[in-house]
PDB file of C-alpha atoms in Angstrom:
ATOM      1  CA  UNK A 367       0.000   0.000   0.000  1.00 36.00           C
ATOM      2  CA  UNK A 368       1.268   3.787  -0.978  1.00 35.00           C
ATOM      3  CA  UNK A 369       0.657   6.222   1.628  1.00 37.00           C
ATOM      4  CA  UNK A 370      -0.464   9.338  -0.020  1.00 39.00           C
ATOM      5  CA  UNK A 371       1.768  12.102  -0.103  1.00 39.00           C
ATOM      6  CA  UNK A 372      -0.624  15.038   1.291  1.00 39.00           C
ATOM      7  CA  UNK A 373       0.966  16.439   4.323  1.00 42.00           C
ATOM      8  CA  UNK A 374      -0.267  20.309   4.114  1.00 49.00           C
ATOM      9  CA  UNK A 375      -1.365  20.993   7.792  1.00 57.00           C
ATOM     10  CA  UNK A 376      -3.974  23.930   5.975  1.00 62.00           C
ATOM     11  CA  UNK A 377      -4.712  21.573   3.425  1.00 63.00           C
ATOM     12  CA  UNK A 378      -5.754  18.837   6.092  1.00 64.00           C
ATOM     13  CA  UNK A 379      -8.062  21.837   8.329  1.00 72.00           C
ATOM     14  CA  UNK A 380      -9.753  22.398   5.012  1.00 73.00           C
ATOM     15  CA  UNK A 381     -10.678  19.183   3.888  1.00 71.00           C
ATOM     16  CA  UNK A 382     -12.328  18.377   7.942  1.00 74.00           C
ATOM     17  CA  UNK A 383     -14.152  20.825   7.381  1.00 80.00           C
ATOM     18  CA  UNK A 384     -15.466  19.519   4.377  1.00 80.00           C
ATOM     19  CA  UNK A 385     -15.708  16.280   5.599  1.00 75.00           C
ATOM     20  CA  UNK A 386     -17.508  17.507   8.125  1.00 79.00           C
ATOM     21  CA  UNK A 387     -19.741  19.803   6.691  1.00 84.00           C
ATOM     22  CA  UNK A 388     -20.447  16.661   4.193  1.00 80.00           C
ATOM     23  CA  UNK A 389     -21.169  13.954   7.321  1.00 76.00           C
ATOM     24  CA  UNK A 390     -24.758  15.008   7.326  1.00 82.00           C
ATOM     25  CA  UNK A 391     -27.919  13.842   4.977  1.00 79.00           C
ATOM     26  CA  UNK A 392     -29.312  17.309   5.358  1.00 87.00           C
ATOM     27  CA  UNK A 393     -26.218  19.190   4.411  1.00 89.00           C
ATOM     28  CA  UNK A 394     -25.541  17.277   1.717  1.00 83.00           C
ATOM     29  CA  UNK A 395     -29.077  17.198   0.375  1.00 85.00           C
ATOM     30  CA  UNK A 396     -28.538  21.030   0.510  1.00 89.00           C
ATOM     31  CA  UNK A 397     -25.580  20.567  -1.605  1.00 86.00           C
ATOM     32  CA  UNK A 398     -27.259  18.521  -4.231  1.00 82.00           C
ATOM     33  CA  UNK A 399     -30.236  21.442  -4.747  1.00 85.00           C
ATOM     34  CA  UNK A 400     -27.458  24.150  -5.074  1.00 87.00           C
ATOM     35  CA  UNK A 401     -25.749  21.943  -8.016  1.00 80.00           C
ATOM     36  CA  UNK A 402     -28.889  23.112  -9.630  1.00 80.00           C
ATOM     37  CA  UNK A 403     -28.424  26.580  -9.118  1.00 86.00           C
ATOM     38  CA  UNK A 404     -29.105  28.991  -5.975  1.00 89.00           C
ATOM     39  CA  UNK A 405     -31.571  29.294  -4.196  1.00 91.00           C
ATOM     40  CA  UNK A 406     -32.856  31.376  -1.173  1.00 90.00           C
ATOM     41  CA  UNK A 407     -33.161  29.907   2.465  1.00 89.00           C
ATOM     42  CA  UNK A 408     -36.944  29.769   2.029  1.00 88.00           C
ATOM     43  CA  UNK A 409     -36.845  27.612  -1.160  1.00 88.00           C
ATOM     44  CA  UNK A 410     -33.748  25.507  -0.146  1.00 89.00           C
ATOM     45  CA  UNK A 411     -36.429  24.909   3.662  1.00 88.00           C
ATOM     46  CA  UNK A 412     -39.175  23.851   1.307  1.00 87.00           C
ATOM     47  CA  UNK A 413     -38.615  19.987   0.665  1.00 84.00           C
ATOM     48  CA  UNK A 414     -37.597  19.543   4.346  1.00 83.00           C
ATOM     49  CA  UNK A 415     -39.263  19.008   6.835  1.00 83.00           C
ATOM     50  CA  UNK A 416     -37.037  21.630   8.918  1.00 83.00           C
ATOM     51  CA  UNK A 417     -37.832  25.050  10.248  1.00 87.00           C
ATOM     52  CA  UNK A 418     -35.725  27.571   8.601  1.00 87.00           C
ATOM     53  CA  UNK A 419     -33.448  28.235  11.256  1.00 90.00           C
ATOM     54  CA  UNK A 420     -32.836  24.333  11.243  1.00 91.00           C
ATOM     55  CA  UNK A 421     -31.926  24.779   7.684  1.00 92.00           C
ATOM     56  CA  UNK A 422     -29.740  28.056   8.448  1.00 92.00           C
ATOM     57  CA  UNK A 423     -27.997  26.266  11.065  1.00 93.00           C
ATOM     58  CA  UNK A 424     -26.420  23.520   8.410  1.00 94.00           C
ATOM     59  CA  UNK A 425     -26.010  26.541   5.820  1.00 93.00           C
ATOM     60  CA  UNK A 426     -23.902  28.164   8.251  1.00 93.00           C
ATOM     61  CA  UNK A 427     -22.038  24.780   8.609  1.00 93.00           C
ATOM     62  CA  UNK A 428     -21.356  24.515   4.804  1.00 93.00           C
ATOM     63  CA  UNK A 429     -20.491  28.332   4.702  1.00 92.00           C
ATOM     64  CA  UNK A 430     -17.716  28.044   7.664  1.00 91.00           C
ATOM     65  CA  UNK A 431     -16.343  24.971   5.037  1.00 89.00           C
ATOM     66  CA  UNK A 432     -16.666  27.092   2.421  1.00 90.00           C
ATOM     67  CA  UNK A 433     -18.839  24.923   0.214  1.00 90.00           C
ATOM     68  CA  UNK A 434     -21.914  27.375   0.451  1.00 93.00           C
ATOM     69  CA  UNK A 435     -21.399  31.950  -0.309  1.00 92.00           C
ATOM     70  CA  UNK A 436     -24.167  33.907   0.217  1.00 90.00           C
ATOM     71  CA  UNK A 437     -25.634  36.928  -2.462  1.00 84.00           C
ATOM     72  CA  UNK A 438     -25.239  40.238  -1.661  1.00 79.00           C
ATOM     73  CA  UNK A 439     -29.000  41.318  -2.262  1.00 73.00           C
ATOM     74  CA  UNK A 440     -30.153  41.988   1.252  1.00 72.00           C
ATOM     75  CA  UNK A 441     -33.586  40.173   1.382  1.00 74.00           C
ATOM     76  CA  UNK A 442     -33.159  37.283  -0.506  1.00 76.00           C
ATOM     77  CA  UNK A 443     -29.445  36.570   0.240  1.00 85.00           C
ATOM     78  CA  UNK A 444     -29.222  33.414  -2.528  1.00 90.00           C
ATOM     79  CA  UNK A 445     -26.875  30.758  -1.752  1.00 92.00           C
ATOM     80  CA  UNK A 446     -24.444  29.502  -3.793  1.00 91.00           C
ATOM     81  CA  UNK A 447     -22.344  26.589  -4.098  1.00 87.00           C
ATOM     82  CA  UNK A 448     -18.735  26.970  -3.830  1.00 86.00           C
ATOM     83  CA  UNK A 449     -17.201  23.601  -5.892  1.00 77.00           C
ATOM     84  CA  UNK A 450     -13.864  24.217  -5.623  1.00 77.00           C
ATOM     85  CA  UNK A 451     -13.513  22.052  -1.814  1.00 77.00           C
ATOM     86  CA  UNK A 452     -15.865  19.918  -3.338  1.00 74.00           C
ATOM     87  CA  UNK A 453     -12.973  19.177  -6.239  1.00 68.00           C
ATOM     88  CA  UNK A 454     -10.527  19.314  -3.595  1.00 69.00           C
ATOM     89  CA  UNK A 455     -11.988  16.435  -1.250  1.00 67.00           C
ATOM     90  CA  UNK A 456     -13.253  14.334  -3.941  1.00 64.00           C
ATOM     91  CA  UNK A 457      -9.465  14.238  -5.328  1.00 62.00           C
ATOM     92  CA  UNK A 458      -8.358  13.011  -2.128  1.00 59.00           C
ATOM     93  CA  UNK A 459     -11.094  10.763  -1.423  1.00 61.00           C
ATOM     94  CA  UNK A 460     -10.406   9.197  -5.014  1.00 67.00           C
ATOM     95  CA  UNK A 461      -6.542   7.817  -4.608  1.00 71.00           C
ATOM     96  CA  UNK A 462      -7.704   4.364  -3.575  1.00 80.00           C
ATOM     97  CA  UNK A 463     -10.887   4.710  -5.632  1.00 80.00           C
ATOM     98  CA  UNK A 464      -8.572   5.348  -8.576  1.00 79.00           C
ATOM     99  CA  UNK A 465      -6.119   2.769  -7.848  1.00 83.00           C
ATOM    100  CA  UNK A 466      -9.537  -0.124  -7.809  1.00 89.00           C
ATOM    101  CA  UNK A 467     -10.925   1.832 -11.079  1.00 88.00           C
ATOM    102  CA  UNK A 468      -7.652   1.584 -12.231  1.00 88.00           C
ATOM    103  CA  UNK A 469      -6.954  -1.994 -11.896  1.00 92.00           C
ATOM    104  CA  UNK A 470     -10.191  -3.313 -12.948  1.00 95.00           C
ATOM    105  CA  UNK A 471     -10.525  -1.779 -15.641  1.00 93.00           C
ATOM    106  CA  UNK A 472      -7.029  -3.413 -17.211  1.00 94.00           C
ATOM    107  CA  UNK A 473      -9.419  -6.440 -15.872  1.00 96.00           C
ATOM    108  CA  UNK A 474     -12.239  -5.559 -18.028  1.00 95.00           C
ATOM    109  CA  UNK A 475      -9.901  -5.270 -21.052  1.00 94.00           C
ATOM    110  CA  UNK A 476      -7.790  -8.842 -20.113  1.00 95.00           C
ATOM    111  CA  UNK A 477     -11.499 -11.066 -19.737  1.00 95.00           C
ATOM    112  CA  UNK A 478     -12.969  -9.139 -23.146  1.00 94.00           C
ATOM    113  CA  UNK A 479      -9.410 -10.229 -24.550  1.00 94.00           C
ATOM    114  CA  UNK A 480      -9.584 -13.832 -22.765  1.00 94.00           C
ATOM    115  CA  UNK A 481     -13.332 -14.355 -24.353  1.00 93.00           C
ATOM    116  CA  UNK A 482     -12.626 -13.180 -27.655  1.00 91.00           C
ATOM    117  CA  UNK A 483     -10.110 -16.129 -27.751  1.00 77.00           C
ATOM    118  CA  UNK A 484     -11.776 -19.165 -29.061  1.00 64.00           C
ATOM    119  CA  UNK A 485     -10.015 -21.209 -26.179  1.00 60.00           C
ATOM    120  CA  UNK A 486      -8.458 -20.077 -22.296  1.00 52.00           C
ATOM    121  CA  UNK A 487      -5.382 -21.835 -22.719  1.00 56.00           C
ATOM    122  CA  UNK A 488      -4.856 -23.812 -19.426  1.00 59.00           C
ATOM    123  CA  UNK A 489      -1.136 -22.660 -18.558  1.00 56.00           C
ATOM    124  CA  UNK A 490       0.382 -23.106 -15.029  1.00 52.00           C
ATOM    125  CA  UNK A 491       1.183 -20.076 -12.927  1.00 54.00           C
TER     126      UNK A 491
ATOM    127  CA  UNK B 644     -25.879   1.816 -22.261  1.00 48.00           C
ATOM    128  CA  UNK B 645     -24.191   2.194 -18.708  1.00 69.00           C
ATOM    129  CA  UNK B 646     -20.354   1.388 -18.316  1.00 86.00           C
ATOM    130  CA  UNK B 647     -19.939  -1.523 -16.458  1.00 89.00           C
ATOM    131  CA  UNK B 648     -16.789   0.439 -14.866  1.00 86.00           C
ATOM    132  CA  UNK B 649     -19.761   2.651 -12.976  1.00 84.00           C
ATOM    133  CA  UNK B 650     -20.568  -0.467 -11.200  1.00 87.00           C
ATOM    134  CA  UNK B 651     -17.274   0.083  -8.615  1.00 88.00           C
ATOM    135  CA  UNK B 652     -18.483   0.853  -4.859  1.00 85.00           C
ATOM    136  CA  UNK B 653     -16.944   1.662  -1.993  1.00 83.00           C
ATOM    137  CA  UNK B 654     -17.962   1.823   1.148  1.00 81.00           C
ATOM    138  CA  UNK B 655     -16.459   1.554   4.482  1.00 77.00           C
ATOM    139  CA  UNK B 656     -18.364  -1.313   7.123  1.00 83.00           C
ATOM    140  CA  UNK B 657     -17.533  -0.644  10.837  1.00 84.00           C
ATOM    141  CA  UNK B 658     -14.746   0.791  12.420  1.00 84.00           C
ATOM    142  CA  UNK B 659     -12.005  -1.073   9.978  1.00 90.00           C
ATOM    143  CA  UNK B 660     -13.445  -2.446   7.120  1.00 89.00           C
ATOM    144  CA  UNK B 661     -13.423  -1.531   3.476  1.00 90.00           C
ATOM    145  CA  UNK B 662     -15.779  -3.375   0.593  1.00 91.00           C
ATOM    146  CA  UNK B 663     -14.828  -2.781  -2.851  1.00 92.00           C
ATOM    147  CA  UNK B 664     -18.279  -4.393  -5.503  1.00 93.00           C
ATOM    148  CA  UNK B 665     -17.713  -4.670  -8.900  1.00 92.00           C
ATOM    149  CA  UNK B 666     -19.077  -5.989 -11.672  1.00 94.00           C
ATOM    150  CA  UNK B 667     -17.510  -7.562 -14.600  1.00 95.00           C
ATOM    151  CA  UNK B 668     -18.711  -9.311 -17.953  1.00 94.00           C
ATOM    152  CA  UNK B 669     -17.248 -12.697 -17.909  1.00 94.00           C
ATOM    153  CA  UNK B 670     -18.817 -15.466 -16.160  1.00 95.00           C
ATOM    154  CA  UNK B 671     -17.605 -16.069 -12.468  1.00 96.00           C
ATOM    155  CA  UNK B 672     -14.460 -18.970 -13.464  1.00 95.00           C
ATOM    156  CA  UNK B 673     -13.049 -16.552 -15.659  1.00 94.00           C
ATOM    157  CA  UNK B 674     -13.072 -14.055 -13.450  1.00 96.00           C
ATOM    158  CA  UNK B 675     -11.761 -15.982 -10.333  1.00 96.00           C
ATOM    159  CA  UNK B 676      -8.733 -17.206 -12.837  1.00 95.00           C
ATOM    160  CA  UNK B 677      -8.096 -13.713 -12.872  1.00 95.00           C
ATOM    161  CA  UNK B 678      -7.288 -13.304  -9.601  1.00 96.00           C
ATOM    162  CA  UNK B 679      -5.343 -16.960  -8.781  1.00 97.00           C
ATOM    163  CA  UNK B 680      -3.282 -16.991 -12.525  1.00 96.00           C
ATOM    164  CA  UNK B 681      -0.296 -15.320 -12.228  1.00 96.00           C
ATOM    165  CA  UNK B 682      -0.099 -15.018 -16.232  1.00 94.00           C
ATOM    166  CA  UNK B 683      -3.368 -13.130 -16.356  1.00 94.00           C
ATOM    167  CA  UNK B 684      -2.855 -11.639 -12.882  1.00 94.00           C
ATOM    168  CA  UNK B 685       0.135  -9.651 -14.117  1.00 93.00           C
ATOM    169  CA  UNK B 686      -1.273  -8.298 -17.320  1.00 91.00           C
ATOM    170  CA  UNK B 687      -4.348  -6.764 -14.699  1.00 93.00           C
ATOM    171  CA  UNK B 688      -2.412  -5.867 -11.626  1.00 91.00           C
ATOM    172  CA  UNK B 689       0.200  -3.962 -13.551  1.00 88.00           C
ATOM    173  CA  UNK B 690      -0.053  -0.494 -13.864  1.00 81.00           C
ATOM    174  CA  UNK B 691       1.570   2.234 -16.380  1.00 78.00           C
ATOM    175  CA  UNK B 692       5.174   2.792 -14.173  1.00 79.00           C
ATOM    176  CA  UNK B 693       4.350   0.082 -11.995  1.00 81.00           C
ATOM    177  CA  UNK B 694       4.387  -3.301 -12.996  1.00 88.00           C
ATOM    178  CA  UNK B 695       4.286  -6.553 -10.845  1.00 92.00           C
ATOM    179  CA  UNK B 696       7.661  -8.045 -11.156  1.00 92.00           C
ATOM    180  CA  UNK B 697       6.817 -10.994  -9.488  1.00 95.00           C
ATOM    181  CA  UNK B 698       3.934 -13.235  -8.680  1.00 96.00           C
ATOM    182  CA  UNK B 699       4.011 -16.586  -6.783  1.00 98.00           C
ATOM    183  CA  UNK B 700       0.329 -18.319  -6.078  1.00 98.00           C
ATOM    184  CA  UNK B 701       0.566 -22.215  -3.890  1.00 98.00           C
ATOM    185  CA  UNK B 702      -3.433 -22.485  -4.940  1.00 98.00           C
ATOM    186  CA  UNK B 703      -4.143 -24.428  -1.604  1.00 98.00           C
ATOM    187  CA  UNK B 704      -5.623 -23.764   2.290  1.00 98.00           C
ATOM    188  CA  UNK B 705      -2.274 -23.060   3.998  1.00 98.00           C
ATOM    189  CA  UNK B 706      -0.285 -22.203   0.708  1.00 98.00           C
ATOM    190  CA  UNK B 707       1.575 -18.854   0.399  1.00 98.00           C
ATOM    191  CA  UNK B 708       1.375 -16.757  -2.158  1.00 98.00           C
ATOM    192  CA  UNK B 709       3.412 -13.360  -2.982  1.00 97.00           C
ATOM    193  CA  UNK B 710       3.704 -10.047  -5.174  1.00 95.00           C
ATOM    194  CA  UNK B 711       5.913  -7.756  -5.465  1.00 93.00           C
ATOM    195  CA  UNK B 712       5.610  -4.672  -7.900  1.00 90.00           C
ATOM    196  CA  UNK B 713       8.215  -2.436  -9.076  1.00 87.00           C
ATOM    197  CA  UNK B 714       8.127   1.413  -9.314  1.00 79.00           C
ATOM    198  CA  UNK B 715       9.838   2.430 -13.021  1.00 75.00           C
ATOM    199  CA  UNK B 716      12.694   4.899 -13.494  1.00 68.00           C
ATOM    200  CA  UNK B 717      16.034   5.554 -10.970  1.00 66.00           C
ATOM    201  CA  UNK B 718      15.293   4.579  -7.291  1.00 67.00           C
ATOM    202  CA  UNK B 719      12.170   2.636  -8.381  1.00 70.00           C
ATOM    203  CA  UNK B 720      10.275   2.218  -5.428  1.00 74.00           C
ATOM    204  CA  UNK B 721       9.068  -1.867  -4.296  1.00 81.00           C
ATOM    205  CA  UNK B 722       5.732  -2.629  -2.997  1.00 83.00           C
ATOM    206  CA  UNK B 723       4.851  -5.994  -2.181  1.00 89.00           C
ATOM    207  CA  UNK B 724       1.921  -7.859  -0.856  1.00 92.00           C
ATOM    208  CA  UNK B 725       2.163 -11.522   0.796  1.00 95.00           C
ATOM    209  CA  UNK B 726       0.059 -13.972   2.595  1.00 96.00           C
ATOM    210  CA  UNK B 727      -1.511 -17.377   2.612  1.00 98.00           C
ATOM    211  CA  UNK B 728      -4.616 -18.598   1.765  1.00 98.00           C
ATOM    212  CA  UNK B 729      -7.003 -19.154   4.587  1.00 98.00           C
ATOM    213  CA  UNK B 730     -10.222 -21.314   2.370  1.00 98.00           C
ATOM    214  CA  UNK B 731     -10.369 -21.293  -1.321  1.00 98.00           C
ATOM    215  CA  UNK B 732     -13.824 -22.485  -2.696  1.00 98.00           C
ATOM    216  CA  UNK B 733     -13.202 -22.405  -6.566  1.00 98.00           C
ATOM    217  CA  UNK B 734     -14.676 -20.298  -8.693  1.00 97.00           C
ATOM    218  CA  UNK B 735     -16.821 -18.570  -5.629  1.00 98.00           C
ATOM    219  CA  UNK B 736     -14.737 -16.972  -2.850  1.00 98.00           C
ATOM    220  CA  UNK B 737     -10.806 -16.619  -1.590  1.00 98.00           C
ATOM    221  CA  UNK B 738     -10.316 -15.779   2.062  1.00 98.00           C
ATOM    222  CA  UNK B 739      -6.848 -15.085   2.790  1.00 98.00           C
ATOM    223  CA  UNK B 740      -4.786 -13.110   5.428  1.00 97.00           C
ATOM    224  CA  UNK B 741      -1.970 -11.080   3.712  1.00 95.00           C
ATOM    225  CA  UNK B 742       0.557  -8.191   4.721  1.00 93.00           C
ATOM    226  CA  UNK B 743       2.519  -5.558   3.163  1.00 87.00           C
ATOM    227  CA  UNK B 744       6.049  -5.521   3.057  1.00 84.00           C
ATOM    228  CA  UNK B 745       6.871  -1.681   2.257  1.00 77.00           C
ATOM    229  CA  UNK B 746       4.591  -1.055   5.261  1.00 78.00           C
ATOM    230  CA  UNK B 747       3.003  -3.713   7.802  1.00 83.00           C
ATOM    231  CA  UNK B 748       0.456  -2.143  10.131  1.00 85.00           C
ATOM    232  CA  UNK B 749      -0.600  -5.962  11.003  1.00 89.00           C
ATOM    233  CA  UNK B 750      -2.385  -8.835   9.370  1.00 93.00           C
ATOM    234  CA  UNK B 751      -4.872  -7.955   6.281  1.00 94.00           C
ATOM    235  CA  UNK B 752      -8.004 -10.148   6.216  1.00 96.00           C
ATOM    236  CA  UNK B 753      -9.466 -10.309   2.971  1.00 96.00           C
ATOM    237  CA  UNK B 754     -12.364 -12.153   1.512  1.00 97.00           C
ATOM    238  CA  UNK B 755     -13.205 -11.656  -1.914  1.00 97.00           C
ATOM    239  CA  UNK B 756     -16.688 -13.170  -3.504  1.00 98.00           C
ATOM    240  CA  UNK B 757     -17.147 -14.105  -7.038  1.00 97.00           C
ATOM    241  CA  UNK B 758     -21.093 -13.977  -8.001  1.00 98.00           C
ATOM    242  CA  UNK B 759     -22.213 -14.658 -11.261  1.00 97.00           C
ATOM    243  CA  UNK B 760     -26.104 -13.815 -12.523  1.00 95.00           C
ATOM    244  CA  UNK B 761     -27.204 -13.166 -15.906  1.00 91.00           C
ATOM    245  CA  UNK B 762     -23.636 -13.378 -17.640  1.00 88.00           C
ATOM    246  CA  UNK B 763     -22.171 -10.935 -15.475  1.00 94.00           C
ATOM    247  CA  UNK B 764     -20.189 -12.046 -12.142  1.00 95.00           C
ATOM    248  CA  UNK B 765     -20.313  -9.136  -9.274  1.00 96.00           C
ATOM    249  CA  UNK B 766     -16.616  -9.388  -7.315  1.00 95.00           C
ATOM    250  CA  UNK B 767     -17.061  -8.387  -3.549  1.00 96.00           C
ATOM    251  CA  UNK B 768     -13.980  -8.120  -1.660  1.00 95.00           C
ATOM    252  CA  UNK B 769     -14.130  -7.169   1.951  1.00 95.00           C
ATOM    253  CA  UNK B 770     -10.860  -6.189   3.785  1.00 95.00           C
ATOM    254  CA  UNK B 771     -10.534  -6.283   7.042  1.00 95.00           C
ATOM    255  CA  UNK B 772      -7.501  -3.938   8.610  1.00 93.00           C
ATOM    256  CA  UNK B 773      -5.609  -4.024  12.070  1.00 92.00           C
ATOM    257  CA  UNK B 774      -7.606  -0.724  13.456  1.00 89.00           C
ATOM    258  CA  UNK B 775      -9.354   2.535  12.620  1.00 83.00           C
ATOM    259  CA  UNK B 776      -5.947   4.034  11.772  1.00 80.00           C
ATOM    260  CA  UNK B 777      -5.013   1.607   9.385  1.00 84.00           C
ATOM    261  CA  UNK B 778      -8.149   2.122   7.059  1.00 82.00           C
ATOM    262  CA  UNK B 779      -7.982   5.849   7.912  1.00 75.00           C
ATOM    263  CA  UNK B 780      -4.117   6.050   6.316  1.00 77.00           C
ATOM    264  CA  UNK B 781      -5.001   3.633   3.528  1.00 80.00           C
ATOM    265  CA  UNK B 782      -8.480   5.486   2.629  1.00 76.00           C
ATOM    266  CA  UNK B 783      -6.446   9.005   2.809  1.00 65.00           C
ATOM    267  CA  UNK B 784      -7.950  10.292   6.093  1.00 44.00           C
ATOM    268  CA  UNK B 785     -11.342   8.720   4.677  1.00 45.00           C
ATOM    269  CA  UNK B 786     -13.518   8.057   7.691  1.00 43.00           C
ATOM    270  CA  UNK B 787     -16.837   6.176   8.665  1.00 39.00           C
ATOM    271  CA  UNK B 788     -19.726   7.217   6.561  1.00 44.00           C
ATOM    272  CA  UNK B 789     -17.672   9.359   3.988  1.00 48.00           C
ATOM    273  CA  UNK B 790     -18.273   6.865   1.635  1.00 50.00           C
ATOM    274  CA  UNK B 791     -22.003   7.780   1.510  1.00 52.00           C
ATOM    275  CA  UNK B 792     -20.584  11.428   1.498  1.00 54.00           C
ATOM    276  CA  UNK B 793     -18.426  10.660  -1.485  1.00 54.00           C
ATOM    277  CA  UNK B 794     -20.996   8.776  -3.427  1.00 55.00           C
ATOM    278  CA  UNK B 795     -22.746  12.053  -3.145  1.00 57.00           C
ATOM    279  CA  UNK B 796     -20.296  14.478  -4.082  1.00 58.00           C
ATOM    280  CA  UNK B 797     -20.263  12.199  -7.403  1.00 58.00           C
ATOM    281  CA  UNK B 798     -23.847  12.753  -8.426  1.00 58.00           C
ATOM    282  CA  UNK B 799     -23.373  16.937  -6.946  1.00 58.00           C
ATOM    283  CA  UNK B 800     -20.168  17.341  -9.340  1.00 56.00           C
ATOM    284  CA  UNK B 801     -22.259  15.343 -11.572  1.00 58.00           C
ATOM    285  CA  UNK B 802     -25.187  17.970 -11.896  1.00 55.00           C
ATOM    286  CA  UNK B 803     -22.852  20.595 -12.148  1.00 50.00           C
ATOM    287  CA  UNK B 804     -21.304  19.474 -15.462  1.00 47.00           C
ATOM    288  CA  UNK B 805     -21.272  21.265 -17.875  1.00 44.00           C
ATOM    289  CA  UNK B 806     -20.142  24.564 -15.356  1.00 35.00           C
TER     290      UNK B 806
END
């Protein structure tokens, strides 16, 4: 096994609080309605079952990790997501993803190659 | 059609395990000689700058097997894997207990499951590591329930493309 190389002691504060900000259903529901563009605390409440303070609580979460910035207008305030940490985590989450992907899809290629043979040859290790 | 190569999941049972599901299009023999032939197993197990050198397999319960892979260019770096094989039900499932010789946090229990339906045969291979720390370092500071997180972050970087 490689052990990854990131050793950035900012790097690492930044992607706990992703993590963290990530860790919950809610937040990450959130997340997935802001992919589709902003929206306002009232319409990002609406589908939940959540007061809107509830929900301002978790945007205040994702805003401290930086996945979430806030409009200027002064009523409606539209959140926005912010996919840069987003990039950032998934990149570091996907090392050992990569290295399966990797690897099974030589596999892939090696059993299409093996069937496409009209025998398997039988050879000893 | 969807790419069979979406089919990989990840996810991370308890406090030290790691299951890895994919499915492949061969039937489930094929795919098990994949794993236990160390002609085919170092055509898939090589990568681009990292090739397994070497690749010895004693196919029985209590036999030893062991890999070793080799980093390309000056001061090539050596990674090796080696173990024994704990049951071996052909064709179905390997169970063996394996450690790593570039960096041994303990004994490695893996069990990997070969399932074939319908022409395709799903692989499940479920690792079990010394401690929290161990799958924590080998995930990349990945930790209990971030796999649900990541799966997530897929389909929100998904629904973002084209940005």
């Amino acid at each position: 096994m490689e052990q990854n190389g990131y050793g950035a002691a900012a790097t690492a504060d930044r992607l706990d609080a992703t993590f963290t900000a990530l860790a919950d259903p809610t937040r990450r529901a959130i997340l997935a309605r802001l992919a589709q563009g902003e929206a306002s605390v009232l319409e990002l409440a609406a589908p939940f079952a959540m007061s809107q303070p509830a929900i301002s609580k978790h945007l205040k979460v994702l805003e401290r990790a930086g996945l979430v910035s806030r409009g200027r207008d002064r009523t409606r305030r539209p959140c926005r997501l912010e996919a840069a940490p987003l990039a950032e985590a998934t990149e570091y989450l996907g090392a050992y993803r990569d290295h399966w992907d990797a690897s099974y899809r030589r596999l892939d290629a090696l059993l299409l190659q093996l069937q496409s043979q009209p025998t398997t040859p039988e050879e000893t290790p | 059609m969807t790419n069979i190569a979406d089919s990989l999941r990840i996810t991370t049972p308890g406090d030290t395990g790691i299951t890895i599901v994919r499915d492949f299009l061969a039937p489930a023999s094929l795919v098990y000689e994949c794993h236990v032939r160390c002609d085919l197993l170092k055509q898939w197990q090589s990568a681009p700058g990292r090739a397994m050198t070497q690749c010895e397999i004693d196919l029985r319960v209590g036999g030893h097997f062991r890999y070793l892979w080799q980093g390309q260019g000056e001061g090539g770096t050596e990674a090796g894997t080696e173990g024994t094989f704990d049951a071996i039900d052909p064709n179905r499932q390997l169970v063996t207990t394996e450690s790593w010789t570039d960096w041994n946090p303990g004994p490695v229990r893996a069990t990997t499951t070969f399932a074939e339906h319908d022409g395709r045969t799903t692989v499940t291979t479920v690792i079990d590591l010394p401690s929290r720390e161990v799958r924590e370092t080998v995930m990349g500071g990945m930790t209990s329930g971030m796999s649900e997180a990541y799966l997530a972050l897929d389909a929100i970087l998904a629904a973002r493309i084209p940005a």
